[in-house]
Short mmCIF file of C-alpha atoms in Angstrom, two decimals:
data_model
loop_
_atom_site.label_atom_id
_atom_site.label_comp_id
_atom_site.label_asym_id
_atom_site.label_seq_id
_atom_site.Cartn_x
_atom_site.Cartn_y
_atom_site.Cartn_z
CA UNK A 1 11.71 19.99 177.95
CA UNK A 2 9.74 22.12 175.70
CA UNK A 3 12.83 23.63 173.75
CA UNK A 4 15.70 22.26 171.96
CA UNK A 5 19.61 22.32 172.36
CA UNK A 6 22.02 20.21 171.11
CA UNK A 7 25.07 19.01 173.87
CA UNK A 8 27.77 16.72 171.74
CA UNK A 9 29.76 14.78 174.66
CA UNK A 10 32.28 12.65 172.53
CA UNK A 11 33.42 9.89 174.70
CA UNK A 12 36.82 7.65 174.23
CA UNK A 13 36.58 3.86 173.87
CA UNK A 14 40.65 4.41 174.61
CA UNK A 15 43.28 2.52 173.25
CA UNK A 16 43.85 1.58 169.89
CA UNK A 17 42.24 -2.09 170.53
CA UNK A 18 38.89 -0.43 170.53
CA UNK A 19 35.92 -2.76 169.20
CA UNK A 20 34.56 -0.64 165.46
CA UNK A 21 32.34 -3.13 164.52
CA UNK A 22 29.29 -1.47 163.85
CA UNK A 23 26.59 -0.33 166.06
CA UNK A 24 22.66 -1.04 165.49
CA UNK A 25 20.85 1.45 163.58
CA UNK A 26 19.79 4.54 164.93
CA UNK A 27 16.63 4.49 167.06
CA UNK A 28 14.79 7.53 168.84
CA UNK A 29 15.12 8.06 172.80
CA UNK A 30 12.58 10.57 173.84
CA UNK A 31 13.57 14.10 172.39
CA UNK A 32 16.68 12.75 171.98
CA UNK A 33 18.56 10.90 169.07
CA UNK A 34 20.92 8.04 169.13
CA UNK A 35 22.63 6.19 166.64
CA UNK A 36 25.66 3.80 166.07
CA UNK A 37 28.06 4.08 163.52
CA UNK A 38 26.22 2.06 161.29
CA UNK A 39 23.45 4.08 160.55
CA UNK A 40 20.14 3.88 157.72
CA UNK A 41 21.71 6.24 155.44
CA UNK A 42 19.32 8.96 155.86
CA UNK A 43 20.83 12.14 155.65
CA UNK A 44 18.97 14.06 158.43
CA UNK A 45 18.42 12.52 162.24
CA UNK A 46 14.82 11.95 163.57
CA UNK A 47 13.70 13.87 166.82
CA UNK A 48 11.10 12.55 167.68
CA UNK A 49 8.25 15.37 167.61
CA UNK A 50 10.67 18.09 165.68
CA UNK A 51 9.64 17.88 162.07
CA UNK A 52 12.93 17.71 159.80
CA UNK A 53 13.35 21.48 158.42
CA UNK A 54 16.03 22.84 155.69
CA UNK A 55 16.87 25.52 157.59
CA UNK A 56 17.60 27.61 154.24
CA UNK A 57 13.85 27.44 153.27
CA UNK A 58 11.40 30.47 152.97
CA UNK A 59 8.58 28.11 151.72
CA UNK A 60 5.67 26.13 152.86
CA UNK A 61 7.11 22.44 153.36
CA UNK A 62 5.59 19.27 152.72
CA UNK A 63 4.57 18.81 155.53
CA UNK A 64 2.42 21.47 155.60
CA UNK A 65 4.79 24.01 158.11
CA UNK A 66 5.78 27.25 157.32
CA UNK A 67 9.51 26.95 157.49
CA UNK A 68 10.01 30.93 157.24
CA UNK A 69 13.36 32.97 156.57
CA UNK A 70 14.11 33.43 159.95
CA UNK A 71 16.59 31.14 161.48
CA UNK A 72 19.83 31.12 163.28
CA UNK A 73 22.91 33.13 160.97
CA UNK A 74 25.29 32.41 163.18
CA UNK A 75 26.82 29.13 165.05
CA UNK A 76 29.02 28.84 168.22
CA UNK A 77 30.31 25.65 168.36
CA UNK A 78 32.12 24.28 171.60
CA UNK A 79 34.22 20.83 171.66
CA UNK A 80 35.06 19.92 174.92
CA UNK A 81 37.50 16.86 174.55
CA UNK A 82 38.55 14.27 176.99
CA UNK A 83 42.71 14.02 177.33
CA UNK A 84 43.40 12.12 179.95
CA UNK A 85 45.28 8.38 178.81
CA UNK A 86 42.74 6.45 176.83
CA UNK A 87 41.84 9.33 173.85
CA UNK A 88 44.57 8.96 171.22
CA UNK A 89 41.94 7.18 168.99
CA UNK A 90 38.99 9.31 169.66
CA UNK A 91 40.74 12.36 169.35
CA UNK A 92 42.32 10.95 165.95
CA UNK A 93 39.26 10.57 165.02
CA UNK A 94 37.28 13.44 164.94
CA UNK A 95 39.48 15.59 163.62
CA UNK A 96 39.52 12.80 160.67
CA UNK A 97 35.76 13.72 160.89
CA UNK A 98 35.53 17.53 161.69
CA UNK A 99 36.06 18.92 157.94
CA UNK A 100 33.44 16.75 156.40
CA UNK A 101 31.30 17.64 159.60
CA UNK A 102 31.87 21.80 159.09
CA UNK A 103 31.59 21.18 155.30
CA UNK A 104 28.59 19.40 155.48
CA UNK A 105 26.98 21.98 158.06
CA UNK A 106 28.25 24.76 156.09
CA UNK A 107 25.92 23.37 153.36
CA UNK A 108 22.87 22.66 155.04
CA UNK A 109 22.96 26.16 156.71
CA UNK A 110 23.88 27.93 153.34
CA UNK A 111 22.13 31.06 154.71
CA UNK A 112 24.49 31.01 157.97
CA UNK A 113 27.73 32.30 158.32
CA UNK A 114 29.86 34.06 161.29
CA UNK A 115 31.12 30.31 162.79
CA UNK A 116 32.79 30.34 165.81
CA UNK A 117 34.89 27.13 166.73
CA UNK A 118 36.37 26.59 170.20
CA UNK A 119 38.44 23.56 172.32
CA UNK A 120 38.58 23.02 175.70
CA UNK A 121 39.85 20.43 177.62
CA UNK A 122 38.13 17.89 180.51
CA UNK A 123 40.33 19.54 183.12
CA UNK A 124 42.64 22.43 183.51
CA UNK A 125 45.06 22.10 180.49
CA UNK A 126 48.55 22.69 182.13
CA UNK A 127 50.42 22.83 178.39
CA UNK A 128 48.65 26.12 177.25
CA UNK A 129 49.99 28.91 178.93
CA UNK A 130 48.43 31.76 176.01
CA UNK A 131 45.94 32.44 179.34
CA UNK A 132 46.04 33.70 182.77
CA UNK A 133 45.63 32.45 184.80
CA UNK A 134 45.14 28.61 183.85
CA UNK A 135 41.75 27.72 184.86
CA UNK A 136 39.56 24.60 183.10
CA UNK A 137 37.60 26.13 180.48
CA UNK A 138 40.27 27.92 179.06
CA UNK A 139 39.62 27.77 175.19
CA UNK A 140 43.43 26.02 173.49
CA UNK A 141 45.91 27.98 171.42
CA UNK A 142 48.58 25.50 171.48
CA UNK A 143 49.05 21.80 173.12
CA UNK A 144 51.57 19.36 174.38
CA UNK A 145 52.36 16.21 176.22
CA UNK A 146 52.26 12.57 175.24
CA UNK A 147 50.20 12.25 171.77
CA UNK A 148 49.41 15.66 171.36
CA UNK A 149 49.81 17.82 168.18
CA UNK A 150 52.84 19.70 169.97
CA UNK A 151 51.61 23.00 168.23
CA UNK A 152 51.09 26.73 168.03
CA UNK A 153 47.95 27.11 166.81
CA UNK A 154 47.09 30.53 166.88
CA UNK A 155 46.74 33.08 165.11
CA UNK A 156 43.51 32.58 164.46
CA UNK A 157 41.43 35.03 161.97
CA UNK A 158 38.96 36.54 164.80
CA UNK A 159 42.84 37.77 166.96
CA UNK A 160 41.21 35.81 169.88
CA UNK A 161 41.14 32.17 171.15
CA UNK A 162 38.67 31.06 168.80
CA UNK A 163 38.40 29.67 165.28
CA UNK A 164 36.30 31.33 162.40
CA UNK A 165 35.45 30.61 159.02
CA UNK A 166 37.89 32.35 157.86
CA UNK A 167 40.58 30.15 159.12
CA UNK A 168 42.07 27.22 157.42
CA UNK A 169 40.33 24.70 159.91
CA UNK A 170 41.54 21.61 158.47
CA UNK A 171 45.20 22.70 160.06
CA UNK A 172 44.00 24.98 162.74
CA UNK A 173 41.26 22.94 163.87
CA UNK A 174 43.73 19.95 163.80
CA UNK A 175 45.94 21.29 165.89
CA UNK A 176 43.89 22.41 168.61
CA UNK A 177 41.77 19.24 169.08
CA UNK A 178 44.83 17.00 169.30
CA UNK A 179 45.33 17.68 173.22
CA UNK A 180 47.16 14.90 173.74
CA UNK A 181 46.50 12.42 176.84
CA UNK A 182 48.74 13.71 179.91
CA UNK A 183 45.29 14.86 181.41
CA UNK A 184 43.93 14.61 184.62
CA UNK A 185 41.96 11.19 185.26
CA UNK A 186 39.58 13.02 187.08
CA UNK A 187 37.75 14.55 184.27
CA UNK A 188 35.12 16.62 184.64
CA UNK A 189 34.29 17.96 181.18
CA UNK A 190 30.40 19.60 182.12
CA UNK A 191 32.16 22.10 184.42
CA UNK A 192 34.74 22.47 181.14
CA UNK A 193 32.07 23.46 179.24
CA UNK A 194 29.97 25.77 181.62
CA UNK A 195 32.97 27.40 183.15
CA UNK A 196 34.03 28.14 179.47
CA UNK A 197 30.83 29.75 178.59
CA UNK A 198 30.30 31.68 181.54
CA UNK A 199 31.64 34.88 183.39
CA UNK A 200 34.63 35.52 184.42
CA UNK A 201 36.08 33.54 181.38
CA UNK A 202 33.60 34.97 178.71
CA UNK A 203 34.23 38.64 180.11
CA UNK A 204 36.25 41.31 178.05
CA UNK A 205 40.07 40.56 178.47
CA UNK A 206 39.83 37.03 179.53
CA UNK A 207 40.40 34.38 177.70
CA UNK A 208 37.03 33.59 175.89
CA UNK A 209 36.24 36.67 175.21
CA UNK A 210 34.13 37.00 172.32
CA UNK A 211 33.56 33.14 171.53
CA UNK A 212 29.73 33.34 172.98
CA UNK A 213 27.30 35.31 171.35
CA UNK A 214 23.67 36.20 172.14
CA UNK A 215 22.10 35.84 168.71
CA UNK A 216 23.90 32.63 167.56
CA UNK A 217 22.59 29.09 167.96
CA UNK A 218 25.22 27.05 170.85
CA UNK A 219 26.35 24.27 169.73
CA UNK A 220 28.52 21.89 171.90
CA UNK A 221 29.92 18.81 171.49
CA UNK A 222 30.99 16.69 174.51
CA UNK A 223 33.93 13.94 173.68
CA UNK A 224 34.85 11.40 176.74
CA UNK A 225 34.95 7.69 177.42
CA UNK A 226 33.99 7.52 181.20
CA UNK A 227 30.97 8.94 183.36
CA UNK A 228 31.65 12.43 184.63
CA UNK A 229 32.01 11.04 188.42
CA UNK A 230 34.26 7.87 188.98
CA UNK A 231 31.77 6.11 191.14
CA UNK A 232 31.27 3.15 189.03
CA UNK A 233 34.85 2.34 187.96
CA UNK A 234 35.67 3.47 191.78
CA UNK A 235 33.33 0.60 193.36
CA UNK A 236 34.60 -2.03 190.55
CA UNK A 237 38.09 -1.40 190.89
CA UNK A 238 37.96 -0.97 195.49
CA UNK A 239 39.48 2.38 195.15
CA UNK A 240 38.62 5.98 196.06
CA UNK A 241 36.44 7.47 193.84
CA UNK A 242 37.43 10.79 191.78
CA UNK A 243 34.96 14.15 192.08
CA UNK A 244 34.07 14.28 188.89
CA UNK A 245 31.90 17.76 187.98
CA UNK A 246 30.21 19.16 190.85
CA UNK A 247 26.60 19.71 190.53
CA UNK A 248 23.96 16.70 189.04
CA UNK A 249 22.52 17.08 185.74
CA UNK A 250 19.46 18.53 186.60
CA UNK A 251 21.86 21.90 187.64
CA UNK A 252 24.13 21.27 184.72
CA UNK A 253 21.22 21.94 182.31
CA UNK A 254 19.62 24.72 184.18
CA UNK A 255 23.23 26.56 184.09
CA UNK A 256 23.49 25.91 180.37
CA UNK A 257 20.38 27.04 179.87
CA UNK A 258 20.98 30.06 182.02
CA UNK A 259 23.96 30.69 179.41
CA UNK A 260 21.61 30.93 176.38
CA UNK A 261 18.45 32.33 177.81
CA UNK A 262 15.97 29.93 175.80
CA UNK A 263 16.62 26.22 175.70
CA UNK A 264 15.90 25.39 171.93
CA UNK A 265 18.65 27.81 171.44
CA UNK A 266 21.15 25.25 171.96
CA UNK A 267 21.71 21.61 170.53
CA UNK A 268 23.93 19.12 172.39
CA UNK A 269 25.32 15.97 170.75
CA UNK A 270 27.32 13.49 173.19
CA UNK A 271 29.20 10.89 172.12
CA UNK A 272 29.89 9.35 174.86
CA UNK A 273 29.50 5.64 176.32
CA UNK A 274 26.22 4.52 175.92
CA UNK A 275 23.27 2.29 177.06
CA UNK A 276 21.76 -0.52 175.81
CA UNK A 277 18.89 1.86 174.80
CA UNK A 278 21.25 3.84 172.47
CA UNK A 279 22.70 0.62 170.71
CA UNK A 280 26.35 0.37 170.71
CA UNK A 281 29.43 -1.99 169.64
CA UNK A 282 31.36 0.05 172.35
CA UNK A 283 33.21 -2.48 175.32
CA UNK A 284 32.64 -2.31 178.99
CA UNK A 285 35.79 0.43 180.24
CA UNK A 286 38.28 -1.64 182.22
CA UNK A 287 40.88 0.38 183.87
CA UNK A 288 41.11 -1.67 187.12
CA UNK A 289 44.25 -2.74 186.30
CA UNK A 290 45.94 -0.48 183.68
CA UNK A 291 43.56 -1.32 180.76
CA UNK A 292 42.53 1.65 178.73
CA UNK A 293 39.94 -0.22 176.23
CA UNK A 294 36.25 0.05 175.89
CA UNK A 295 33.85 3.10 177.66
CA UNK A 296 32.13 3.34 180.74
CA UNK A 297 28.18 4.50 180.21
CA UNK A 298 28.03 7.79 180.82
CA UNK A 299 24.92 7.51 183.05
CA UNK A 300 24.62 11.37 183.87
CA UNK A 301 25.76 13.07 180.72
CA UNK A 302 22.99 10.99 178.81
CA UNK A 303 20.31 12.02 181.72
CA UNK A 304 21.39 15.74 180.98
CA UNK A 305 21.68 14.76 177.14
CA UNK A 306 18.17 13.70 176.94
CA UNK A 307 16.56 17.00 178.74
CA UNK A 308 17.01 18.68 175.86
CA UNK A 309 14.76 18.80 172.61
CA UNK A 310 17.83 18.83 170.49
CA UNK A 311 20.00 16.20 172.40
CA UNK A 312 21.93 13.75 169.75
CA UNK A 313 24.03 10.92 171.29
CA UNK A 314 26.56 8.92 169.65
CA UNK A 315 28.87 6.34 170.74
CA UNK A 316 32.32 6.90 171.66
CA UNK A 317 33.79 3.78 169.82
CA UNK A 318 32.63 3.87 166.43
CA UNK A 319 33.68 6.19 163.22
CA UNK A 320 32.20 10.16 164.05
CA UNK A 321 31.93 10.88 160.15
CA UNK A 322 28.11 9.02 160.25
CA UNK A 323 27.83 10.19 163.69
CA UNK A 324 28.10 13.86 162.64
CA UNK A 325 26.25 13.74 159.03
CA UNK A 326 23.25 12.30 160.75
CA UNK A 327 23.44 15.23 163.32
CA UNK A 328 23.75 17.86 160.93
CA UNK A 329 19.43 17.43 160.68
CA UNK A 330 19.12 18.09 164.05
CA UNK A 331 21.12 21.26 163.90
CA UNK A 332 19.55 22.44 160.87
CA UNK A 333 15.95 22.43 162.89
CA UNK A 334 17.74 23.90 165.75
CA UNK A 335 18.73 26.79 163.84
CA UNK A 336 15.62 26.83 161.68
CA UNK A 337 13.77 27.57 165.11
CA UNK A 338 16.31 29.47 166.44
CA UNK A 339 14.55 32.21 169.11
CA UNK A 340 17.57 35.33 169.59
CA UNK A 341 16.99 36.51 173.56
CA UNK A 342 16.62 39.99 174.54
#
């Protein structure tokens, strides 16, 4: 695809026996980048055929392009975690990772401000009740349920259903990404995230109101440790398979697209199971018989990953803090090239 967005699909290896030995290093896949955990210390990700930008700079780079002063000065940023049973650690984890991630972007992206931070769930939260009606999408003001933060966490500072700057994200942010694991098993987090970003959700008076805007780079990060269809772990286990997402990933993209109006306008980074391509430490999921450890490859969210020019995958199982400080290069070109529609 000839523009760039960056999708972040975090995926669960589940359970707290998850494998964190290290992954290989980080190697290019298309348009797309991948890494493991245990990365070659640079501080910006490689895309292939997007030069690396500071997205701050009004000077002629080394490399002989024009970075300009234009650029993206403000960032919508969508998490859409996985709670169903096996996402205790995961979920533990990035919010270990998310103020080194926000600090780190805040940085890069000095010129930027007016962030917008939202959660939603892989399937229609039942604990949240701050919306009508409940509908999967819905961004979280408070959580419950087994391993959940149990909390309240609004107000926040824009006196919607979003996160800002101006909030005290270490706490807020905490609280709203802990969603526990009394989820659905049927997740389906790519309608999550385009039912979230679309009408009638996005409309004045609903509940997202105000988290998408038209001149901000879209950020979302995707967090789950199975395929979004239960086909696979269906025909290994001899049971019925699950729905999953309607639509393939050739229609997810074109929706999200349709969302943002240009395709470079949005960067998605997945961590999710991956393939052998990506390099990973993460298990093979076995649930057939109770087990909750490892991650199934998430065949279709890396197809619909790698269509876009800013597409960053990660796996599941390992630490996010590397994950996210090598993605914060690939969000800083985003925004550098960042095209406002209409």
């Amino acid at each position: 695809m000839g523009s760039a967005v960056l999708a972040v699909v975090v995926a669960s290896c589940g359970g707290t026996d998850n494998d964190s030995s290290p992954a290989d290093p980080m190697t290019s896949l298309g348009g797309v980048t991948s890494l493991g955990a245990s990365s070659s210390g640079n501080d910006e990700a490689e895309v292939t055929g997007a030069p690396k930008l500071d997205a701050n700079a009004g000077t002629m780079g080394d490399d002989g392009i024009d970075t300009g002063d234009d650029g993206c000065e403000k960032v919508d940023l969508l998490f859409v975690i996985d709670d169903s049973g096996s996402m205790a650690d995961e979920q533990s984890n990035l919010i270990a990772s998310f103020p080194g991630f926000i600090s780190a972007m805040q940085e890069e992206l000095a010129e930027t401000d007016g962030y917008h931070i939202g959660v939603v769930t892989s399937d229609t939260y039942i604990y949240d009740l701050a919306c009508s009606p409940l509908s999967v999408g819905n961004l979280i003001a408070r959580t419950g349920g087994a391993d959940a933060s149990n909390g309240i966490c609004t107000p926040y500072s824009s006196g919607l259903m979003y996160m800002t700057e101006q909030d005290n994200l270490a706490d807020k942010f905490a609280c709203a990404a802990q969603v526990g694991t009394g989820g659905d098993g049927d997740e389906h987090p790519m309608e999550a995230m385009l039912t979230a970003l679309s009408s009638p959700l996005i409309d004045a008076g609903n509940c997202n109101e105000g988290f998408l805007r038209d001149d901000a780079l879209l950020v979302v990060i995707i967090i789950t440790d199975e395929e979004d269809d239960h086909e696979t772990e269906a025909e290994a286990c001899d049971m019925t398979a699950l729905p999953g997402s309607p639509g393939e990933p050739s229609s997810w993209f074109d929706d999200l697209v349709a969302v943002k109006g240009e395709e470079s306008n949005i960067v998605v980074l997945s961590l999710v199971g991956p393939d052998a391509e990506a390099g990973s430490m993460c298990p093979a999921l076995d649930k057939c018989n109770g087990g909750i450890v490892g991650a199934e490859v998430a065949t279709r969210i890396l197809e619909f990953t790698r269509m876009f020019t800013f597409g960053f995958i990660g796996p599941v199982c390992e630490d996010y803090g590397p994950i996210f400080q090598e993605s914060i290069g690939v969000i800083a070109t985003a925004c550098d090239e960042f095209n406002p529609v209409g």
